[in-house]
Amino acid sequence: MAEILIEAGRVTIDGRVADLGNRVDADSQEIRVDGKLVPAAPSAVYFLLNKPTGVITTADDPHGRPTVVEMINTDVRIFPVGRLDMTTEGLLLLTNDGRLAHLLTHPSVGIEKEYLVRVEGDPSPASIRRLREGIQLEDGLTAPAQVSRVSDGVLRIVIHEGKNRQVRRMCEAIGHDVIRLVRTRIGPIQDAKLTPGGSRSLSVGEVRKLMDAVGFAGQPETTITS
Ligand code: URA
């Protein structure tokens, strides 16, 4: 199958059309078929965790506190993609695919992350508008965000940046401290059925959607004519 695709000129390695004799380092080189990124290696694994509160987003904690990596049942060395604060709950990706992780967290790709946020009080329409338009934080202005009021004191916020504690600081800046923060979507990935502490592998279709999301936003598709 791979040979047929290569002979048809549909495979590129680091942007060059591949020949049958090419040797590929699947861990470091970018392989595309019809312009679409393919997973780093057949051994690449992708997990989705519903992180509960009280667990640290790291592969290894020197203080011995519970980590997100320990919550996944695998022998493969994986790491979290981006981070959620200790008290933040919700969806987190873990993988051994460094290239996808890099693209998913790269500011120029700007993958969307959606949060449900319970705050103190009930933000006014004017405060919600400030969140939408951008908040001046000490490390810069936040980009325009999608913000909607779900119910009394509950907001849905979609951002595509990854500043440290960004949602908490945005809400603090409008005078409404965060009581509970749950990530409900990462780009195309959602799972309302995954219970806190639960995890599962991503399907092949979900991995493809993630690759499309980062490839589409980050790099123009390569057009190959055969
Ligand atoms: N924004 C925050 O403030 N905390 C998180 O964990 C994620 C986004």
Coordinates of C-alpha atoms and ligand atoms in Angstrom, one line a residue:
M1 CA 0.0 0.0 0.0
A2 CA 2.7 2.4 1.0
E3 CA 4.6 1.6 -2.2
I4 CA 1.6 2.4 -4.3
L5 CA 1.1 5.8 -2.7
I6 CA 4.8 6.5 -3.1
E7 CA 4.8 5.5 -6.7
A8 CA 1.8 7.7 -7.3
G9 CA 3.8 10.7 -5.9
R10 CA 1.3 11.2 -3.1
V11 CA 3.8 10.9 -0.2
T12 CA 6.1 13.7 0.9
I13 CA 8.9 13.5 3.5
D14 CA 9.7 16.9 4.9
G15 CA 8.0 18.6 2.0
R16 CA 9.7 16.6 -0.8
V17 CA 8.0 14.0 -2.9
A18 CA 9.2 10.6 -1.6
D19 CA 11.0 7.9 -3.7
L20 CA 10.7 4.2 -3.1
G21 CA 14.4 4.1 -1.9
N22 CA 14.0 6.8 0.7
R23 CA 14.8 6.0 4.3
V24 CA 12.6 7.7 6.8
D25 CA 13.1 8.6 10.5
A26 CA 9.4 8.5 11.5
D27 CA 10.2 10.2 14.9
S28 CA 11.8 13.3 13.4
Q29 CA 10.6 13.7 9.8
E30 CA 7.3 15.0 8.7
I31 CA 5.4 12.5 6.5
R32 CA 2.3 13.5 4.5
V33 CA 0.0 11.6 2.2
D34 CA -2.0 13.9 -0.1
G35 CA -0.7 16.8 2.0
K36 CA -2.1 15.4 5.2
L37 CA 0.1 14.7 8.2
V38 CA 0.3 11.0 9.1
P39 CA 1.1 9.9 12.7
A40 CA 4.7 9.9 13.8
A41 CA 5.1 6.1 14.0
P42 CA 2.9 3.0 14.1
S43 CA 3.8 2.9 17.8
A44 CA 2.4 6.3 18.5
V45 CA -0.2 6.3 21.3
Y46 CA -2.9 8.9 22.1
F47 CA -5.0 9.0 25.2
L48 CA -7.7 11.2 26.4
L49 CA -8.0 11.7 30.2
N50 CA -10.8 13.4 32.1
K51 CA -8.5 14.9 34.7
P52 CA -9.9 15.1 38.2
T53 CA -9.0 17.9 40.6
G54 CA -5.9 17.3 42.8
V55 CA -3.8 15.7 40.2
I56 CA -0.7 17.3 38.7
T57 CA -0.1 17.8 34.9
T58 CA 3.4 16.4 34.7
A59 CA 5.1 13.1 33.8
D60 CA 7.0 13.0 37.1
D61 CA 6.5 15.0 40.4
P62 CA 9.6 15.2 42.6
H63 CA 7.3 15.6 45.6
G64 CA 5.5 12.3 44.9
R65 CA 2.1 13.9 44.3
P66 CA -0.3 12.0 42.0
T67 CA 0.3 12.8 38.3
V68 CA -1.9 12.6 35.2
V69 CA 0.5 10.1 33.6
E70 CA -0.1 7.6 36.5
M71 CA -3.8 7.7 35.7
I72 CA -3.2 6.1 32.3
N73 CA -2.7 2.3 32.1
T74 CA 0.1 1.9 29.6
D75 CA 3.8 0.8 29.5
V76 CA 4.6 3.4 26.9
R77 CA 6.4 6.6 28.1
I78 CA 3.8 9.3 27.5
F79 CA 3.6 12.9 28.5
P80 CA 0.7 15.4 28.8
V81 CA 0.0 17.8 25.9
G82 CA -0.1 21.3 27.5
R83 CA -1.2 21.6 31.1
L84 CA -4.2 22.0 33.4
D85 CA -3.8 23.5 36.8
M86 CA -3.9 21.1 39.8
T87 CA -7.5 22.2 40.6
T88 CA -8.7 22.3 36.9
E89 CA -10.7 19.3 35.7
G90 CA -11.5 18.0 32.3
L91 CA -10.0 16.8 29.1
L92 CA -6.3 16.4 28.6
L93 CA -4.4 14.6 25.9
L94 CA -1.4 12.4 26.6
T95 CA 0.8 10.9 23.9
N96 CA 4.3 9.8 23.0
D97 CA 4.0 11.7 19.7
G98 CA 6.3 14.8 20.2
R99 CA 5.5 16.3 16.8
L100 CA 1.8 16.4 17.3
A101 CA 2.2 17.6 20.9
H102 CA 4.4 20.4 19.7
L103 CA 1.9 21.5 17.0
L104 CA -1.0 21.3 19.4
T105 CA 0.6 23.6 21.9
H106 CA 2.3 25.9 19.4
P107 CA 0.9 29.5 19.6
S108 CA 0.9 29.9 15.8
V109 CA -1.5 26.9 15.5
G110 CA -3.9 28.3 18.0
I111 CA -6.0 25.2 18.7
E112 CA -9.3 26.0 20.4
K113 CA -9.8 25.0 24.0
E114 CA -13.3 25.2 25.5
Y115 CA -14.0 25.6 29.3
L116 CA -17.0 25.6 31.5
V117 CA -16.3 28.0 34.3
R118 CA -18.2 28.6 37.5
V119 CA -17.3 32.0 39.0
E120 CA -18.2 33.9 42.1
G121 CA -21.2 36.1 41.5
D122 CA -22.8 36.6 38.0
P123 CA -20.8 38.6 35.5
S124 CA -22.6 41.4 33.8
P125 CA -23.0 41.7 30.0
A126 CA -20.3 44.4 30.1
S127 CA -17.8 42.1 32.0
I128 CA -18.5 39.3 29.5
R129 CA -17.9 41.7 26.7
R130 CA -14.5 42.6 28.3
L131 CA -13.6 38.9 28.4
R132 CA -14.6 38.6 24.7
E133 CA -12.6 41.6 23.5
G134 CA -9.4 40.8 25.4
I135 CA -8.1 41.3 29.0
Q136 CA -4.8 43.1 29.8
L137 CA -2.9 40.6 31.9
E138 CA 0.6 41.2 33.3
D139 CA 2.1 39.1 30.5
G140 CA 0.1 40.7 27.7
L141 CA -3.4 41.2 26.2
T142 CA -5.5 38.1 25.8
A143 CA -6.7 37.5 22.2
P144 CA -10.5 37.8 21.5
A145 CA -12.3 34.9 23.0
Q146 CA -15.8 33.3 22.6
V147 CA -17.6 33.8 25.8
S148 CA -21.3 33.0 26.6
R149 CA -23.3 32.9 29.8
V150 CA -24.7 29.4 30.4
S151 CA -26.5 30.2 33.6
D152 CA -26.2 32.2 36.8
G153 CA -22.4 32.4 37.4
V154 CA -21.5 29.8 34.8
L155 CA -19.7 30.8 31.6
R156 CA -18.5 28.9 28.5
I157 CA -15.2 30.3 27.4
V158 CA -13.3 29.3 24.2
I159 CA -9.7 30.5 23.9
H160 CA -6.9 29.5 21.5
E161 CA -3.9 30.6 23.6
G162 CA -2.2 28.9 26.4
K163 CA -1.0 31.6 28.8
N164 CA -0.4 30.3 32.4
R165 CA -3.7 30.1 34.4
Q166 CA -5.3 32.1 31.6
V167 CA -9.0 31.5 32.3
R168 CA -8.6 32.0 36.0
R169 CA -6.7 35.3 35.5
M170 CA -9.2 36.6 32.9
C171 CA -12.1 36.0 35.3
E172 CA -10.2 37.5 38.3
A173 CA -9.5 40.6 36.1
I174 CA -13.3 41.2 35.8
G175 CA -13.8 40.7 39.5
H176 CA -15.2 37.1 39.5
D177 CA -12.9 34.5 40.9
V178 CA -13.1 31.0 39.5
I179 CA -14.8 28.4 41.7
R180 CA -14.7 25.5 39.3
L181 CA -12.9 25.1 35.9
V182 CA -13.6 22.2 33.6
R183 CA -12.1 21.8 30.1
T184 CA -14.7 20.3 27.8
R185 CA -13.1 20.4 24.4
I186 CA -9.6 20.4 22.8
G187 CA -10.0 21.4 19.1
P188 CA -12.2 18.7 17.6
I189 CA -12.0 16.4 20.6
Q190 CA -14.9 16.2 23.1
D191 CA -16.3 13.4 25.3
A192 CA -19.1 14.2 27.7
K193 CA -19.4 10.5 28.7
L194 CA -15.8 10.2 30.1
T195 CA -16.2 10.3 33.9
P196 CA -13.6 12.1 36.1
G197 CA -10.5 10.0 36.4
G198 CA -11.5 8.0 33.3
S199 CA -9.4 7.7 30.2
R200 CA -9.5 6.0 26.8
S201 CA -7.4 5.8 23.6
L202 CA -8.3 8.2 20.8
S203 CA -9.8 6.5 17.8
V204 CA -7.9 6.7 14.4
G205 CA -10.6 9.1 13.2
E206 CA -10.0 11.4 16.2
V207 CA -6.2 11.4 15.7
R208 CA -6.8 12.3 12.0
K209 CA -9.1 15.1 13.0
L210 CA -6.4 16.5 15.4
M211 CA -3.8 16.2 12.6
D212 CA -6.2 18.0 10.3
A213 CA -6.7 20.7 12.9
V214 CA -3.1 21.4 13.4
G215 CA -2.1 21.0 9.8
F216 CA -4.8 23.2 8.5
A217 CA -4.2 26.0 10.9
G218 CA -0.5 25.8 11.1
Q219 CA 0.8 25.0 7.7
P220 CA -0.7 25.3 4.3
E221 CA -1.6 22.0 2.8
T222 CA 0.9 20.7 0.2
T223 CA -0.7 20.1 -3.1
I224 CA 0.6 17.1 -4.9
T225 CA -0.4 16.5 -8.5
S226 CA 0.1 13.0 -9.8
Ligands
URA1 N1 -6.9 28.2 32.2 C1 -6.6 28.2 33.6 O1 -6.7 29.2 34.2 N2 -6.3 27.0 34.1 C2 -6.2 25.9 33.4 O2 -5.9 24.8 34.0 C3 -6.5 25.9 32.0 C4 -6.8 27.1 31.5

